Amino acid sequence: MIQKIIVVSHCFFNDAVKLKHQDMEAMAAERAAKRTFLLHAFSEEYEMIQLPCPEFLLYGSRRWGHAVSQFDTPHFRMEARRMLEPIVMQLEEYAAYPDRYEILGIVGIDGSPSCGVDYTYDGDWGGEFGNGDTLPAMLESLRRVNKPGIFMRILKEMLHEKHLSVGFYSIDAFMAGL
Ligand code: SF4
């Protein structure tokens, strides 16, 4: 029997890493989508690998929300590589035995500056809050951009370096492909 493996963002199993004061309605919808996905994955008897949460590990439970370009830094990219190295090594090992394992793909969280797959958000964010005068314009500069979050981008690069071909999916795309 071939064992089917999927790799998921950390917060599929643990919403405790999410940002404080998130939009509770949006968070409940995301949690419901993740639970539906997991129930399906368990019912199909997929094996699952949980990625680390880069934002929680680097910036903790009291971090601010970020625009994606704020994470596109040498430090974040280096730390992402360090966190992802053991994951890539595991995938390399599974991929070496296609008679035993099939890696179905990597499933992230669209919208996240780290784990977005098809889109994330960017804007002219950064600097001091000051007296707050510039804050509304800064916050309003946030817009959707159709590119992955930095953590997923680094994972894609690392897999490419190892000549591993693994698909990246949002929850919706993965479920639609079933
Ligand atoms: S960084 Fe990724 S794993 Fe962590 S909370 Fe955001 S989407 Fe979830």
mmCIF file of C-alpha atoms and ligand atoms in Angstrom:
data_model
loop_
_atom_site.group_PDB
_atom_site.id
_atom_site.type_symbol
_atom_site.label_atom_id
_atom_site.label_comp_id
_atom_site.label_asym_id
_atom_site.label_seq_id
_atom_site.Cartn_x
_atom_site.Cartn_y
_atom_site.Cartn_z
ATOM 1 C CA MET A 1 0.000 0.000 0.000
ATOM 2 C CA ILE A 2 1.279 3.465 -0.899
ATOM 3 C CA GLN A 3 1.042 5.917 1.981
ATOM 4 C CA LYS A 4 -0.244 9.331 0.939
ATOM 5 C CA ILE A 5 1.363 12.287 2.646
ATOM 6 C CA ILE A 6 0.305 15.910 2.894
ATOM 7 C CA VAL A 7 2.183 18.777 4.488
ATOM 8 C CA VAL A 8 0.122 21.465 6.200
ATOM 9 C CA SER A 9 0.745 24.823 7.834
ATOM 10 C CA HIS A 10 1.119 24.628 11.597
ATOM 11 C CA CYS A 11 -2.202 26.290 12.436
ATOM 12 C CA PHE A 12 -4.262 23.540 10.790
ATOM 13 C CA PHE A 13 -3.773 21.747 14.093
ATOM 14 C CA ASN A 14 -3.170 24.644 16.427
ATOM 15 C CA ASP A 15 -4.975 27.965 16.220
ATOM 16 C CA ALA A 16 -3.192 29.105 19.393
ATOM 17 C CA VAL A 17 -0.390 30.430 17.172
ATOM 18 C CA LYS A 18 -2.693 32.849 15.353
ATOM 19 C CA LEU A 19 -2.519 36.596 15.924
ATOM 20 C CA LYS A 20 -4.151 38.143 18.957
ATOM 21 C CA HIS A 21 -7.281 40.220 18.250
ATOM 22 C CA GLN A 22 -7.877 38.754 14.826
ATOM 23 C CA ASP A 23 -11.166 39.360 13.054
ATOM 24 C CA MET A 24 -13.109 36.693 14.970
ATOM 25 C CA GLU A 25 -15.565 36.057 12.162
ATOM 26 C CA ALA A 26 -12.793 35.518 9.611
ATOM 27 C CA MET A 27 -10.890 33.354 12.087
ATOM 28 C CA ALA A 28 -13.953 31.176 12.742
ATOM 29 C CA ALA A 29 -14.436 30.719 8.988
ATOM 30 C CA GLU A 30 -10.781 29.790 8.516
ATOM 31 C CA ARG A 31 -10.941 27.369 11.463
ATOM 32 C CA ALA A 32 -14.059 25.727 10.028
ATOM 33 C CA ALA A 33 -12.388 25.317 6.618
ATOM 34 C CA LYS A 34 -9.304 23.785 8.261
ATOM 35 C CA ARG A 35 -11.416 21.389 10.330
ATOM 36 C CA THR A 36 -13.363 20.282 7.256
ATOM 37 C CA PHE A 37 -10.089 19.714 5.441
ATOM 38 C CA LEU A 38 -8.613 17.730 8.353
ATOM 39 C CA LEU A 39 -11.696 15.557 8.758
ATOM 40 C CA HIS A 40 -11.484 14.725 5.094
ATOM 41 C CA ALA A 41 -7.752 14.026 5.331
ATOM 42 C CA PHE A 42 -8.273 11.706 8.297
ATOM 43 C CA SER A 43 -11.131 9.917 6.579
ATOM 44 C CA GLU A 44 -8.858 9.341 3.563
ATOM 45 C CA GLU A 45 -6.150 8.141 5.946
ATOM 46 C CA TYR A 46 -3.575 10.601 4.699
ATOM 47 C CA GLU A 47 -0.402 10.936 6.713
ATOM 48 C CA MET A 48 0.202 14.557 7.725
ATOM 49 C CA ILE A 49 3.328 16.596 8.372
ATOM 50 C CA GLN A 50 2.847 19.820 10.329
ATOM 51 C CA LEU A 51 5.101 22.718 9.338
ATOM 52 C CA PRO A 52 6.418 25.013 12.084
ATOM 53 C CA CYS A 53 4.753 28.410 12.512
ATOM 54 C CA PRO A 54 7.482 30.901 11.571
ATOM 55 C CA GLU A 55 5.689 33.944 12.932
ATOM 56 C CA PHE A 56 5.053 32.468 16.365
ATOM 57 C CA LEU A 57 8.615 31.129 16.617
ATOM 58 C CA LEU A 58 10.222 34.390 15.514
ATOM 59 C CA TYR A 59 7.892 37.000 16.970
ATOM 60 C CA GLY A 60 5.753 35.258 19.573
ATOM 61 C CA SER A 61 2.152 35.496 20.667
ATOM 62 C CA ARG A 62 2.104 39.316 20.939
ATOM 63 C CA ARG A 63 3.324 40.028 17.421
ATOM 64 C CA TRP A 64 1.611 42.543 15.187
ATOM 65 C CA GLY A 65 0.033 41.576 11.907
ATOM 66 C CA HIS A 66 2.439 42.195 9.026
ATOM 67 C CA ALA A 67 2.344 43.029 5.340
ATOM 68 C CA VAL A 68 4.247 40.464 3.280
ATOM 69 C CA SER A 69 7.137 42.785 2.344
ATOM 70 C CA GLN A 70 7.929 43.230 6.057
ATOM 71 C CA PHE A 71 8.891 39.549 6.156
ATOM 72 C CA ASP A 72 10.886 39.641 2.930
ATOM 73 C CA THR A 73 14.129 40.241 4.792
ATOM 74 C CA PRO A 74 17.439 38.331 4.959
ATOM 75 C CA HIS A 75 16.723 37.423 8.588
ATOM 76 C CA PHE A 76 13.231 36.027 7.973
ATOM 77 C CA ARG A 77 14.363 34.147 4.862
ATOM 78 C CA MET A 78 17.370 32.660 6.679
ATOM 79 C CA GLU A 79 15.246 31.585 9.662
ATOM 80 C CA ALA A 80 12.620 30.123 7.319
ATOM 81 C CA ARG A 81 15.323 28.048 5.644
ATOM 82 C CA ARG A 82 16.617 26.850 8.996
ATOM 83 C CA MET A 83 13.113 25.817 10.127
ATOM 84 C CA LEU A 84 12.305 24.148 6.820
ATOM 85 C CA GLU A 85 15.515 22.187 6.413
ATOM 86 C CA PRO A 86 14.343 19.127 8.437
ATOM 87 C CA ILE A 87 11.015 19.173 6.601
ATOM 88 C CA VAL A 88 12.725 19.178 3.209
ATOM 89 C CA MET A 89 14.998 16.344 4.345
ATOM 90 C CA GLN A 90 11.949 14.287 5.303
ATOM 91 C CA LEU A 91 10.291 14.977 1.956
ATOM 92 C CA GLU A 92 13.508 14.032 0.170
ATOM 93 C CA GLU A 93 13.488 10.684 1.962
ATOM 94 C CA TYR A 94 9.823 9.978 1.175
ATOM 95 C CA ALA A 95 10.342 10.979 -2.454
ATOM 96 C CA ALA A 96 13.183 8.463 -2.744
ATOM 97 C CA TYR A 97 10.667 5.602 -2.347
ATOM 98 C CA PRO A 98 7.747 6.218 -4.713
ATOM 99 C CA ASP A 99 6.742 2.567 -4.346
ATOM 100 C CA ARG A 100 5.944 3.304 -0.684
ATOM 101 C CA TYR A 101 5.014 6.984 -0.492
ATOM 102 C CA GLU A 102 3.178 9.604 -2.486
ATOM 103 C CA ILE A 103 3.526 13.256 -1.467
ATOM 104 C CA LEU A 104 0.166 14.760 -2.337
ATOM 105 C CA GLY A 105 1.178 18.351 -1.761
ATOM 106 C CA ILE A 106 1.632 21.237 0.602
ATOM 107 C CA VAL A 107 -1.455 23.052 1.863
ATOM 108 C CA GLY A 108 -1.107 26.584 3.213
ATOM 109 C CA ILE A 109 -3.257 29.443 4.388
ATOM 110 C CA ASP A 110 -4.126 31.974 1.723
ATOM 111 C CA GLY A 111 -3.820 35.582 2.847
ATOM 112 C CA SER A 112 -1.014 34.911 5.326
ATOM 113 C CA PRO A 113 2.239 36.851 4.734
ATOM 114 C CA SER A 114 4.062 33.624 5.624
ATOM 115 C CA CYS A 115 1.855 30.707 4.558
ATOM 116 C CA GLY A 116 -0.190 32.211 1.709
ATOM 117 C CA VAL A 117 -0.123 30.037 -1.408
ATOM 118 C CA ASP A 118 -2.064 31.889 -4.112
ATOM 119 C CA TYR A 119 -2.265 35.293 -2.481
ATOM 120 C CA THR A 120 -1.208 37.395 0.457
ATOM 121 C CA TYR A 121 -1.395 41.105 1.374
ATOM 122 C CA ASP A 122 1.097 43.919 0.996
ATOM 123 C CA GLY A 123 1.187 47.623 1.720
ATOM 124 C CA ASP A 124 3.392 50.494 2.746
ATOM 125 C CA TRP A 125 3.604 49.346 6.362
ATOM 126 C CA GLY A 126 6.341 50.021 8.891
ATOM 127 C CA GLY A 127 7.825 52.618 11.201
ATOM 128 C CA GLU A 128 6.539 54.265 14.342
ATOM 129 C CA PHE A 129 2.875 54.689 15.151
ATOM 130 C CA GLY A 130 3.769 58.215 16.312
ATOM 131 C CA ASN A 131 0.709 60.255 17.144
ATOM 132 C CA GLY A 132 -1.359 58.051 14.864
ATOM 133 C CA ASP A 133 -1.885 60.675 12.133
ATOM 134 C CA THR A 134 -0.309 58.560 9.409
ATOM 135 C CA LEU A 135 -1.731 55.272 10.636
ATOM 136 C CA PRO A 136 -5.053 55.204 8.745
ATOM 137 C CA ALA A 137 -3.368 55.848 5.374
ATOM 138 C CA MET A 138 -0.704 53.268 6.160
ATOM 139 C CA LEU A 139 -3.292 50.630 7.071
ATOM 140 C CA GLU A 140 -5.394 51.461 4.018
ATOM 141 C CA SER A 141 -2.435 50.891 1.710
ATOM 142 C CA LEU A 142 -2.800 47.141 2.324
ATOM 143 C CA ARG A 143 -3.897 45.306 -0.807
ATOM 144 C CA ARG A 144 -4.141 41.742 -2.009
ATOM 145 C CA VAL A 145 -1.190 40.537 -4.086
ATOM 146 C CA ASN A 146 -1.298 37.292 -6.027
ATOM 147 C CA LYS A 147 1.905 35.736 -4.795
ATOM 148 C CA PRO A 148 2.850 33.356 -1.981
ATOM 149 C CA GLY A 149 3.832 34.280 1.545
ATOM 150 C CA ILE A 150 7.560 34.278 2.290
ATOM 151 C CA PHE A 151 7.647 30.958 4.176
ATOM 152 C CA MET A 152 5.915 29.135 1.317
ATOM 153 C CA ARG A 153 8.133 30.875 -1.234
ATOM 154 C CA ILE A 154 11.260 29.683 0.579
ATOM 155 C CA LEU A 155 9.876 26.145 0.849
ATOM 156 C CA LYS A 156 9.211 26.145 -2.889
ATOM 157 C CA GLU A 157 12.786 27.315 -3.554
ATOM 158 C CA MET A 158 14.252 24.636 -1.288
ATOM 159 C CA LEU A 159 12.237 21.853 -2.916
ATOM 160 C CA HIS A 160 13.285 23.138 -6.337
ATOM 161 C CA GLU A 161 16.957 23.022 -5.262
ATOM 162 C CA LYS A 162 16.474 19.327 -4.381
ATOM 163 C CA HIS A 163 14.661 18.675 -7.689
ATOM 164 C CA LEU A 164 11.540 17.684 -5.780
ATOM 165 C CA SER A 165 8.309 18.386 -7.567
ATOM 166 C CA VAL A 166 5.570 18.959 -4.986
ATOM 167 C CA GLY A 167 2.372 20.942 -5.562
ATOM 168 C CA PHE A 168 1.296 23.868 -3.376
ATOM 169 C CA TYR A 169 -2.417 24.331 -2.675
ATOM 170 C CA SER A 170 -4.830 26.540 -0.829
ATOM 171 C CA ILE A 171 -7.471 24.614 1.117
ATOM 172 C CA ASP A 172 -10.069 25.395 -1.559
ATOM 173 C CA ALA A 173 -7.822 24.304 -4.422
ATOM 174 C CA PHE A 174 -6.858 21.051 -2.691
ATOM 175 C CA MET A 175 -10.463 20.187 -1.861
ATOM 176 C CA ALA A 176 -11.636 21.087 -5.380
ATOM 177 C CA GLY A 177 -9.024 18.777 -6.862
ATOM 178 C CA LEU A 178 -10.251 15.776 -4.928
HETATM 179 S S1 SF4 B 1 2.371 31.937 10.046
HETATM 180 FE FE1 SF4 B 1 1.375 30.214 8.995
HETATM 181 S S2 SF4 B 1 1.173 28.638 10.586
HETATM 182 FE FE2 SF4 B 1 1.567 30.573 11.638
HETATM 183 S S3 SF4 B 1 -0.467 31.376 12.115
HETATM 184 FE FE3 SF4 B 1 0.153 32.282 10.165
HETATM 185 S S4 SF4 B 1 -0.730 30.928 8.604
HETATM 186 FE FE4 SF4 B 1 -0.756 29.799 10.534
#
